[in-house]
Amino acid sequence: MGPDSVEVQVHPGQRRPPWGKRLLMTGTLGWFGILVLFPVAALLVEGLGSGPQAFINGLKGEAAAKAFNLTLWTTLLAVVINTLMGLLLAILLVRHKFPGKTLFDGIVDLPFAVSPVVTGFMFIVLFGPQGFLGRWFEAGGMKIVFAVPGIVLVTLFVTLPFVTREVVPVLREMGREPEEVAYTLGASKWLTFWKVTLPTIRWGLIYGVTLTIARALGEFGAVLVVSGNIIKRTQTATLHIHQEFTDFNYQGAFSASIVLGGISFVLLLLTELWKRKQKHK
Amino acid sequence: MGILVKNLNKKFGDFTAVDDVSFEVEQGKLVALLGPSGSGKSTILRIIAGLEEPDSGAVYLTGEDATALPTQRRNVGFVFQHYALFKHMTVAKNIAFGLEVQKRPQNEIKNRVEELLDLVQLKGYENHYPSQLSGGQRQRVALARALAPKPKVLLLDEPFGALDAKVRQNLAGWLRQLHREVQVTSIFVTHDQEEAIEISDRIVVLNRGRVEQIGRPEEIYDKPLTKFVASFIGHANVIEAIVQDGKVLAGKDRIELPVSHALSESGEAVVLVRPEDIVIAKDASASELSASIVGIRYRGDVYELTLQMSEVTLHAVEEKLRYQQQNWGIGDRVQLHFNKFKFFYAEEGHDAIRERLHSLGYIE
């Protein structure tokens, strides 16, 4: 036998995966298909099935516009504030020692652990007309709960951990050394932060922001409790969808759901695509 | 004068990292800070760079008191063990960073980057990202980045520690050459005595935050001033002994070692002999020490012999030619003579010394 005969030999695994592997693949993909793709498909079929005009009609009306408007502004505020605060918190947790650090590390995750409905009640207790802080705001003529400030506050609360949790590991992995090198090369602390630290942790930050946006757009429970669900005033997009659904206005509910879900989906997709492009550079 | 460090002290909590350390590095020289981990060598380097503040003491860079200066204004180049490259920047951008910070003209930056790429032999890699480079290449980028703004002094913290043996050796030799070309006053920290001996002009040996000895590599190797230096530099046989009636007796069988000191004090002691200082001869006459060969290992250029002298095990080396002339074999009885040795009283007791040497990895 010459050496040529060796080269034409094909590894058996490349020809046909063994039965166990095929079963595992089919089973796993099937499970995710049923769990994720089927519901999405069902929504798309129901929402778009009656034609594009019906879909657009479902979004018409002042209530829908106001709800989406409120959600977008709330999301924007949550992103700006929690990106800034989340970043500061991450730096504090990674770089500094302070008493009660371990406890604080746990507290950051609390918004993950607490049910959104409970979150809503906590804010009502605190900021309600009889609440510990609410009394003061009420006296000053400012309404917190059953008003827009309450919605913003609970959204800030439920999206608090995302940026911090995504940034902490990349910041820890980076260590102090790249920054220290920058100092020796004459860069000030501020310049070092912009030119070295931020670019190095940017993917953690971007993911954190993406998750913050997705959660802020989709929050329901906490907002429902704290907002009072007043149509055209304190109704966010998710509350609007729920309202339409309970009013048997299914087309409205489906159309709004598709728009809201679509925004989140496109956002995740863009982040992923952007990341791939960067990697190929 | 290049670098002067005066009476540096630094504590971290209860731990004394740097204990009254003073030394000087002449302009243009390459000096090694050598010591085991925890000996304070990296802390000293960080203090010189201004990355750490000393509790007391002073740092002078090219004659100026730099103790109060922030890192940014010390004009030092720093190279870390794990390179600390800016991952999001290309090789060229990494090297240019210090010049960009100083807002030098673009064409000057471009020329200087090219000059350095040439110097560190990375021409053609300017548009690569650090993740696309090998460890040795990354470390050369780090070096180029540190040298780009023409620093007054270059500080290297275990620069080859993360590389495998072959690359490390190449790079160490290359650094020596590079230093001859660039002539920048440099300090490099290492725990590898061979590296220190190979590439530095002078060595500062540190132990537990204190300077044990400062000298040229030959001085450190041939005339160690303390037993720590003797055992840390090079491989040494450590023979535990006791002193009695002016005689040095080794092991349980009380073999008298030919240690010709006038010793009046009795007590525990340690004798250190380097493998190359043990001379082996055939025909064990009763005159000196006799031992038997229990192991032979070929090490490329030399043979390493394991000798058993009663219950004391010694390592010796024989040059290839001599080994072949003598035709040594396992089981041969041989006669030993110590060309050179170091004798120390073991004030702390044998156990303490054994523990210390064990922690340094010199004995099993």
XYZ file of C-alpha atoms in Angstrom:
645
model
C 0.000 0.000 0.000
C 1.332 3.398 -0.926
C 0.940 6.507 1.171
C -1.848 7.715 -1.139
C -4.309 5.212 0.235
C -3.941 6.797 3.650
C -4.929 10.221 2.389
C -8.260 9.172 0.924
C -9.343 7.695 4.223
C -12.097 9.737 5.809
C -12.575 10.024 9.513
C -15.780 8.124 10.291
C -17.068 11.017 12.404
C -17.042 13.314 9.383
C -19.256 11.062 7.300
C -22.107 10.533 9.679
C -22.435 11.735 13.256
C -23.084 8.892 15.688
C -26.667 8.303 16.784
C -26.267 9.757 20.236
C -24.892 12.999 18.877
C -27.668 13.323 16.300
C -30.301 12.724 18.923
C -28.766 15.331 21.201
C -28.624 17.886 18.394
C -32.149 17.317 17.189
C -33.494 17.253 20.713
C -31.758 20.438 21.817
C -32.532 22.419 18.682
C -36.107 21.127 18.679
C -36.608 22.195 22.266
C -35.380 25.729 21.579
C -37.407 25.829 18.405
C -40.608 25.041 20.260
C -39.753 27.340 23.139
C -38.520 30.381 21.184
C -39.344 30.214 17.510
C -42.927 28.948 17.762
C -44.214 31.740 20.001
C -42.426 34.356 17.885
C -43.895 32.864 14.738
C -47.347 32.757 16.287
C -47.145 36.461 17.190
C -45.937 37.393 13.696
C -48.683 35.358 12.013
C -51.404 36.853 14.199
C -50.086 40.412 13.979
C -49.303 40.497 10.266
C -51.836 37.927 9.064
C -54.541 40.486 8.329
C -52.244 42.483 6.062
C -49.937 45.490 6.548
C -52.823 47.968 6.734
C -54.367 46.167 9.662
C -50.957 46.024 11.344
C -50.497 49.782 10.970
C -54.061 50.487 12.064
C -53.315 48.554 15.226
C -50.662 51.127 16.100
C -52.837 54.162 15.461
C -54.422 56.200 18.153
C -53.115 58.605 20.746
C -52.819 55.972 23.496
C -50.320 53.876 21.533
C -48.229 56.890 20.516
C -48.120 58.245 24.060
C -47.264 54.833 25.496
C -44.353 54.319 23.122
C -43.202 57.864 23.674
C -43.121 57.352 27.443
C -41.288 54.052 27.102
C -38.640 55.548 24.828
C -37.939 58.484 27.141
C -37.863 56.260 30.204
C -35.458 53.905 28.444
C -33.228 56.760 27.380
C -33.064 58.090 30.928
C -32.382 54.633 32.340
C -29.561 54.071 29.845
C -27.872 57.408 30.459
C -28.103 57.307 34.249
C -27.400 53.602 34.725
C -24.490 53.548 32.283
C -22.834 56.316 34.214
C -23.701 55.019 37.680
C -23.161 51.395 36.718
C -19.695 52.194 35.435
C -18.816 54.106 38.591
C -20.133 51.268 40.725
C -18.125 48.685 38.777
C -14.939 50.716 39.200
C -15.669 51.082 42.897
C -16.246 47.339 43.332
C -13.172 46.263 41.370
C -10.671 48.919 42.317
C -11.449 50.044 45.816
C -11.666 48.533 49.217
C -14.325 49.858 51.530
C -16.139 48.510 54.571
C -19.161 46.415 53.656
C -17.909 45.752 50.132
C -19.056 42.122 50.091
C -22.505 43.128 51.292
C -22.665 45.842 48.664
C -21.584 43.397 46.007
C -24.650 41.326 46.876
C -26.994 44.313 47.068
C -26.164 45.217 43.470
C -27.834 41.972 42.390
C -30.946 42.529 44.489
C -32.968 43.959 41.570
C -32.362 40.626 39.798
C -33.605 38.624 42.730
C -36.649 40.634 43.746
C -39.883 40.141 41.827
C -40.772 43.274 39.830
C -44.167 43.399 41.559
C -42.426 43.513 44.923
C -40.164 46.241 43.557
C -43.227 48.246 42.625
C -44.688 47.886 46.120
C -41.412 48.901 47.730
C -41.489 52.152 45.793
C -45.131 52.741 46.646
C -44.377 52.276 50.329
C -41.466 54.692 50.112
C -42.796 57.276 47.682
C -46.555 56.961 48.126
C -48.540 59.906 49.512
C -48.126 58.488 53.031
C -44.656 57.114 52.362
C -41.492 58.005 54.202
C -40.118 60.111 51.334
C -43.376 60.516 49.416
C -44.761 62.850 52.081
C -41.958 65.320 51.461
C -42.355 65.267 47.711
C -46.131 65.548 48.076
C -45.659 68.597 50.278
C -43.381 70.068 47.633
C -46.114 69.507 45.056
C -44.362 66.646 43.273
C -46.038 63.350 42.586
C -43.779 60.338 42.379
C -45.981 57.245 42.353
C -48.906 57.009 39.945
C -46.867 59.435 37.831
C -43.951 59.451 35.409
C -41.165 59.939 38.037
C -42.221 56.648 39.667
C -41.972 54.825 36.355
C -38.497 56.192 35.777
C -37.429 55.294 39.331
C -38.527 51.649 39.165
C -37.006 51.291 35.681
C -33.730 52.628 37.064
C -33.998 50.122 39.887
C -34.664 47.029 37.769
C -31.942 47.895 35.239
C -29.345 48.883 37.851
C -27.225 45.673 37.811
C -26.758 45.171 34.053
C -23.919 47.570 33.274
C -22.150 46.844 36.563
C -22.367 43.073 36.145
C -21.079 43.162 32.573
C -18.293 45.643 33.261
C -16.917 44.119 36.499
C -15.372 40.988 34.903
C -13.736 42.824 31.978
C -12.435 45.508 34.290
C -11.028 42.841 36.616
C -9.436 40.989 33.711
C -7.829 44.157 32.426
C -6.076 44.832 35.725
C -4.269 48.047 36.577
C -1.237 47.498 34.436
C -2.364 48.998 31.116
C -3.373 52.139 33.015
C -0.081 52.236 34.892
C 1.825 51.932 31.622
C -0.185 54.862 30.276
C 0.776 56.923 33.345
C 4.468 56.181 32.795
C 4.026 57.337 29.191
C 2.796 60.679 30.475
C -0.975 60.262 30.152
C -3.116 61.919 32.818
C -5.733 59.877 34.677
C -8.530 61.385 32.622
C -6.797 60.756 29.299
C -5.954 57.221 30.399
C -9.598 56.562 31.215
C -10.739 57.713 27.766
C -7.930 56.238 25.706
C -7.144 53.030 27.578
C -9.737 51.967 30.146
C -12.940 52.712 28.269
C -11.882 51.140 24.947
C -10.631 48.048 26.763
C -13.892 47.461 28.630
C -16.132 48.662 25.795
C -17.680 45.270 25.034
C -18.766 44.720 28.587
C -20.212 48.211 28.579
C -22.012 47.751 25.255
C -23.555 44.471 26.385
C -24.585 46.034 29.647
C -26.254 48.913 27.815
C -27.989 46.526 25.394
C -29.423 44.514 28.255
C -30.435 47.714 30.049
C -32.345 48.908 26.993
C -34.036 45.555 26.468
C -35.133 45.371 30.091
C -36.236 49.013 30.257
C -38.348 48.560 27.143
C -39.917 45.374 28.432
C -40.464 46.020 32.138
C -44.048 45.357 33.117
C -44.696 44.299 36.702
C -42.909 47.033 38.591
C -44.220 49.715 36.236
C -47.755 48.376 36.487
C -47.766 48.635 40.276
C -46.166 52.047 40.521
C -47.724 53.841 37.556
C -51.386 53.561 38.343
C -51.845 52.560 34.679
C -53.506 55.811 33.614
C -54.216 55.733 29.863
C -52.342 58.372 27.832
C -50.523 59.530 30.952
C -48.698 56.799 32.825
C -49.078 53.928 30.433
C -45.889 52.542 28.969
C -45.733 50.357 25.866
C -45.994 47.111 27.828
C -48.948 48.418 29.847
C -50.560 49.597 26.623
C -50.224 46.108 25.117
C -51.794 44.616 28.218
C -54.615 47.180 28.067
C -55.368 46.446 24.418
C -55.377 42.751 25.173
C -57.811 43.024 28.067
C -60.018 45.306 25.945
C -60.212 42.527 23.312
C -58.415 44.789 20.821
C -56.137 41.989 19.706
C -54.753 43.632 16.556
C -53.564 46.598 18.640
C -51.899 44.274 21.158
C -50.194 42.225 18.456
C -48.977 45.209 16.441
C -47.505 46.906 19.502
C -45.945 43.620 20.638
C -44.254 43.152 17.290
C -42.837 46.680 17.350
C -41.592 46.348 20.934
C -40.106 42.885 20.390
C -38.652 44.000 17.070
C -36.779 46.889 18.665
C -35.141 44.551 21.180
C -34.328 41.978 18.519
C -32.764 44.501 16.143
C -30.774 45.928 19.035
C -29.275 42.547 19.960
C -28.615 41.773 16.324
C -26.802 45.066 15.756
C -24.621 44.534 18.823
C -23.682 41.057 17.633
C -22.952 42.211 14.081
C -20.881 45.115 15.302
C -18.861 42.820 17.500
C -18.187 40.410 14.632
C -17.048 43.210 12.406
C -14.612 44.382 15.079
C -13.236 40.886 15.538
C -12.526 40.486 11.847
C -10.533 43.668 11.751
C 24.328 59.466 37.795
C 21.446 57.362 36.544
C 19.279 56.245 39.432
C 19.833 56.707 43.131
C 17.593 55.104 45.700
C 18.094 56.212 49.294
C 16.811 54.523 52.439
C 13.546 53.346 50.943
C 10.985 51.891 53.303
C 7.566 50.495 52.478
C 5.084 48.512 54.524
C 1.839 46.909 53.445
C -0.061 46.531 56.682
C 2.194 44.443 58.926
C 4.288 43.193 56.039
C 7.580 44.968 55.479
C 8.061 44.914 51.716
C 11.062 47.218 51.516
C 13.410 47.633 54.451
C 15.892 50.522 54.293
C 17.033 49.879 50.733
C 19.713 52.040 49.104
C 21.562 51.517 45.866
C 22.799 53.383 42.837
C 22.686 52.666 39.141
C 25.316 54.359 37.010
C 24.232 56.187 33.891
C 23.710 53.789 31.006
C 24.101 50.583 33.026
C 21.786 47.589 33.247
C 21.188 46.444 36.790
C 19.270 43.402 38.003
C 17.190 43.362 41.187
C 17.398 39.705 42.089
C 15.510 37.908 44.817
C 12.813 35.353 45.569
C 9.145 36.322 45.500
C 8.253 38.576 48.388
C 11.751 40.028 48.552
C 10.437 43.483 47.656
C 12.071 43.803 44.245
C 8.904 44.669 42.310
C 7.812 47.131 44.982
C 11.139 48.953 44.664
C 10.695 49.153 40.898
C 7.165 50.514 41.321
C 8.406 53.105 43.800
C 11.054 54.271 41.318
C 8.315 54.614 38.676
C 6.075 56.497 41.112
C 3.382 53.824 40.934
C 3.840 53.188 44.630
C 4.590 55.699 47.336
C 7.382 54.888 49.790
C 6.763 55.348 53.515
C 10.135 57.074 53.661
C 13.252 57.472 51.568
C 14.070 59.191 48.311
C 14.393 58.434 44.620
C 16.722 60.442 42.367
C 16.490 60.137 38.596
C 19.476 61.521 36.658
C 20.417 63.634 39.633
C 17.017 65.158 40.326
C 14.915 64.359 43.363
C 11.885 62.608 41.867
C 10.337 61.402 45.135
C 7.453 63.861 44.992
C 6.933 63.758 41.225
C 3.861 61.985 39.824
C 4.512 59.030 37.505
C 3.538 61.111 34.480
C 6.429 63.513 35.020
C 9.186 61.026 35.853
C 9.934 60.125 32.249
C 10.416 56.411 32.920
C 9.729 53.524 30.584
C 8.018 50.575 32.242
C 7.648 47.005 30.988
C 5.395 44.551 32.812
C 5.687 40.782 32.948
C 2.338 40.328 31.209
C 3.088 43.001 28.605
C 0.047 45.187 29.479
C -0.398 46.134 25.840
C -3.375 48.226 24.797
C -5.472 45.457 23.250
C -7.648 47.730 21.170
C -4.688 49.397 19.449
C -2.437 48.140 16.677
C 1.263 47.570 17.279
C 2.050 50.951 15.720
C -0.561 52.739 17.869
C 0.759 51.063 20.990
C 4.290 52.235 20.265
C 3.080 55.725 19.351
C 1.020 56.166 22.530
C 3.627 58.063 24.559
C 4.405 60.355 21.625
C 0.709 60.996 20.949
C 0.262 61.965 24.579
C 3.061 64.501 24.160
C 1.321 65.755 20.989
C 4.433 65.429 18.860
C 4.073 66.195 15.138
C 2.606 63.303 13.139
C 5.596 62.834 10.836
C 7.946 62.703 13.818
C 5.731 60.056 15.440
C 5.668 58.068 12.239
C 9.451 58.123 11.910
C 10.040 57.213 15.531
C 7.584 54.285 15.349
C 9.357 52.970 12.279
C 12.713 53.349 13.991
C 11.472 51.322 16.951
C 9.800 48.645 14.848
C 13.199 48.212 13.269
C 14.941 48.097 16.625
C 12.656 45.409 18.052
C 12.596 43.528 14.744
C 8.863 43.810 14.171
C 8.821 45.485 10.760
C 5.678 44.436 8.919
C 3.669 43.919 12.122
C 2.609 47.565 12.586
C -1.033 46.892 11.744
C -1.351 43.723 13.799
C -3.283 43.652 17.045
C -1.628 42.311 20.211
C -3.865 39.220 20.138
C -2.255 38.235 16.830
C 1.269 38.177 18.279
C 3.284 35.600 20.196
C 4.422 36.236 23.765
C 7.925 37.176 22.703
C 6.603 39.579 20.077
C 4.216 41.165 22.560
C 7.015 41.775 24.991
C 9.073 43.422 22.259
C 6.130 45.708 21.459
C 5.919 46.588 25.153
C 9.620 47.400 25.116
C 9.310 49.540 21.992
C 6.358 51.387 23.516
C 8.397 52.113 26.658
C 11.406 53.308 24.661
C 9.510 55.455 22.148
C 9.417 58.699 24.173
C 13.148 58.320 24.978
C 12.788 57.791 28.737
C 15.496 58.721 31.213
C 15.383 55.254 32.701
C 13.903 51.916 31.674
C 12.273 49.693 34.293
C 11.456 46.057 33.536
C 9.405 43.952 35.941
C 10.156 40.256 35.315
C 10.082 40.997 31.595
C 10.606 37.392 30.509
C 8.725 35.695 33.333
C 5.693 34.773 31.244
C 7.644 33.298 28.341
C 8.783 29.736 27.855
C 12.425 28.832 28.407
C 13.660 28.991 24.831
C 12.029 32.322 23.993
C 13.151 33.689 27.323
C 16.771 32.882 26.637
C 16.682 34.385 23.160
C 14.982 37.509 24.386
C 17.332 37.909 27.337
C 20.375 37.787 25.090
C 18.681 40.136 22.698
C 17.880 42.609 25.500
C 21.546 42.662 26.470
C 22.438 43.601 22.903
C 19.666 46.125 22.627
C 20.862 47.754 25.817
C 24.344 48.160 24.343
C 22.781 49.973 21.388
C 20.348 52.171 23.285
C 22.432 52.748 26.446
C 19.484 53.760 28.581
C 19.903 53.358 32.337
C 17.891 50.237 33.143
C 16.745 48.187 36.093
C 15.180 44.814 35.626
C 13.585 42.657 38.242
C 14.016 38.910 38.174
C 13.971 35.841 40.391
C 16.078 33.943 37.865
C 19.723 34.129 38.912
C 20.994 32.815 35.572
C 19.155 35.597 33.767
C 20.602 38.173 36.150
C 24.136 36.884 35.772
C 23.832 36.632 32.018
C 22.628 40.084 31.132
C 23.288 42.601 33.881
C 26.240 44.850 34.622
C 25.543 44.719 38.322
C 23.242 42.731 40.558
C 21.417 43.844 43.677
C 20.447 40.737 45.646
C 17.371 41.231 47.810
C 15.924 39.104 50.559
C 12.938 39.964 52.730
C 13.012 43.575 51.624
C 16.690 44.063 52.429
C 19.754 44.374 50.242
C 21.962 41.327 50.809
C 24.729 42.194 48.400
C 25.483 44.514 45.487
C 28.148 43.716 42.956
C 29.185 42.586 39.531
C 27.821 39.146 38.569
C 31.268 37.562 39.080
C 31.581 39.039 42.553
C 28.128 37.847 43.532
C 28.804 34.369 42.227
C 32.353 33.912 43.484
C 32.324 35.914 46.681
C 28.894 35.722 48.231
C 28.815 37.759 51.395
C 25.933 35.990 53.071
C 24.671 32.451 53.123
C 21.479 33.603 51.462
C 23.388 34.926 48.467
C 25.543 31.806 48.335
C 22.565 29.515 48.248
C 20.391 31.688 46.035
C 22.977 32.324 43.345
C 23.766 29.154 41.478
C 23.019 25.678 42.660
C 24.729 24.712 45.832
C 25.067 21.583 47.895
C 23.838 22.322 51.350
C 25.585 20.208 53.946
C 24.285 20.373 57.475
C 27.013 20.045 60.021
C 27.947 20.683 63.602
C 31.068 22.322 64.933
C 32.779 20.539 67.771
C 36.304 20.998 69.107
C 37.139 23.153 66.097
C 36.089 20.422 63.688
C 33.224 20.557 61.237
C 31.325 17.287 61.297
C 28.704 16.426 58.706
C 25.700 14.172 59.010
C 24.890 11.429 61.478
C 28.189 9.677 60.916
C 30.095 12.800 61.841
C 32.266 12.866 58.743
C 34.918 15.458 59.234
C 34.775 18.009 56.461
C 38.046 19.511 55.270
C 36.968 22.956 56.311
C 40.096 24.699 57.445
C 38.806 27.489 59.598
C 39.945 28.255 63.042
C 36.606 27.588 64.673
C 36.295 28.190 68.342
C 32.550 28.289 68.758
C 30.583 25.086 68.818
C 27.108 24.816 67.332
C 25.114 24.021 64.246
C 26.513 25.075 60.888
C 25.972 24.855 57.170
C 28.561 24.246 54.473
C 27.703 25.265 50.915
C 29.607 23.807 47.993
C 28.816 24.409 44.346
C 28.730 21.291 42.160
C 31.554 22.604 39.999
C 33.730 23.106 43.071
C 33.732 19.425 43.969
C 36.771 17.677 42.504
C 36.443 13.950 42.100
C 39.369 11.560 41.884
C 39.664 7.804 41.674
C 41.257 5.635 44.333
C 39.610 6.552 47.533
C 42.505 6.692 49.861
C 41.516 7.325 53.416
C 43.012 10.833 53.404
C 40.093 13.052 52.400
C 36.423 12.425 51.814
C 35.259 9.324 50.142
C 31.935 8.754 48.473
C 30.339 6.494 45.926
C 28.681 7.425 42.650
C 24.979 6.600 42.829
C 23.694 8.474 39.795
C 24.905 9.849 36.471
C 22.985 12.268 34.290
C 24.096 13.552 30.928
C 23.340 17.273 30.707
C 24.567 18.073 27.211
C 27.820 19.868 27.947
C 28.534 18.231 31.300
C 27.761 15.134 33.296
C 26.022 15.543 36.602
C 27.072 13.011 39.209
C 25.128 12.178 42.321
C 27.430 11.199 45.136
C 26.603 9.483 48.356
C 28.868 10.269 51.261
C 27.489 8.274 54.156
C 23.904 9.609 54.322
C 24.840 12.965 52.779
C 23.922 13.331 49.097
C 26.016 15.668 46.951
C 25.803 16.808 43.363
C 28.919 17.334 41.308
C 29.564 18.114 37.653
C 32.262 16.746 35.403
C 33.245 18.100 32.024
C 32.566 15.730 29.169
C 36.208 15.146 28.288
C 37.319 14.445 31.848
C 34.306 12.245 32.403
C 35.243 10.108 29.434
C 38.894 9.894 30.494
C 37.940 8.739 33.943
C 35.257 6.412 32.653
C 33.078 6.820 35.731
C 30.432 4.267 36.461
C 27.717 3.825 39.033
C 29.032 2.242 42.206
C 32.565 3.599 41.812
C 34.247 4.682 45.014
C 35.726 8.144 44.611
C 37.689 10.668 46.593
C 36.334 14.176 47.016
C 37.989 17.481 47.436
C 36.230 20.839 47.843
C 37.929 23.462 45.718
C 35.849 26.220 47.243
C 33.148 26.260 49.844
C 31.269 28.580 52.141
C 30.893 28.007 55.829
C 28.127 29.550 57.924
C 27.041 29.113 61.496
C 23.377 28.249 61.526
C 22.207 30.633 64.197
C 18.567 29.911 63.415
C 19.173 26.164 63.581
C 19.170 23.627 60.805
C 15.418 23.316 60.624
C 14.940 27.006 59.947
C 17.588 26.983 57.233
C 16.207 23.856 55.635
C 12.764 25.407 55.619
C 14.073 28.597 54.051
C 16.032 26.773 51.349
C 13.052 24.563 50.675
C 10.789 27.558 50.259
C 13.250 28.946 47.722
C 13.201 25.697 45.814
C 16.835 24.829 46.372
C 16.271 21.589 48.204
C 13.472 19.070 48.081
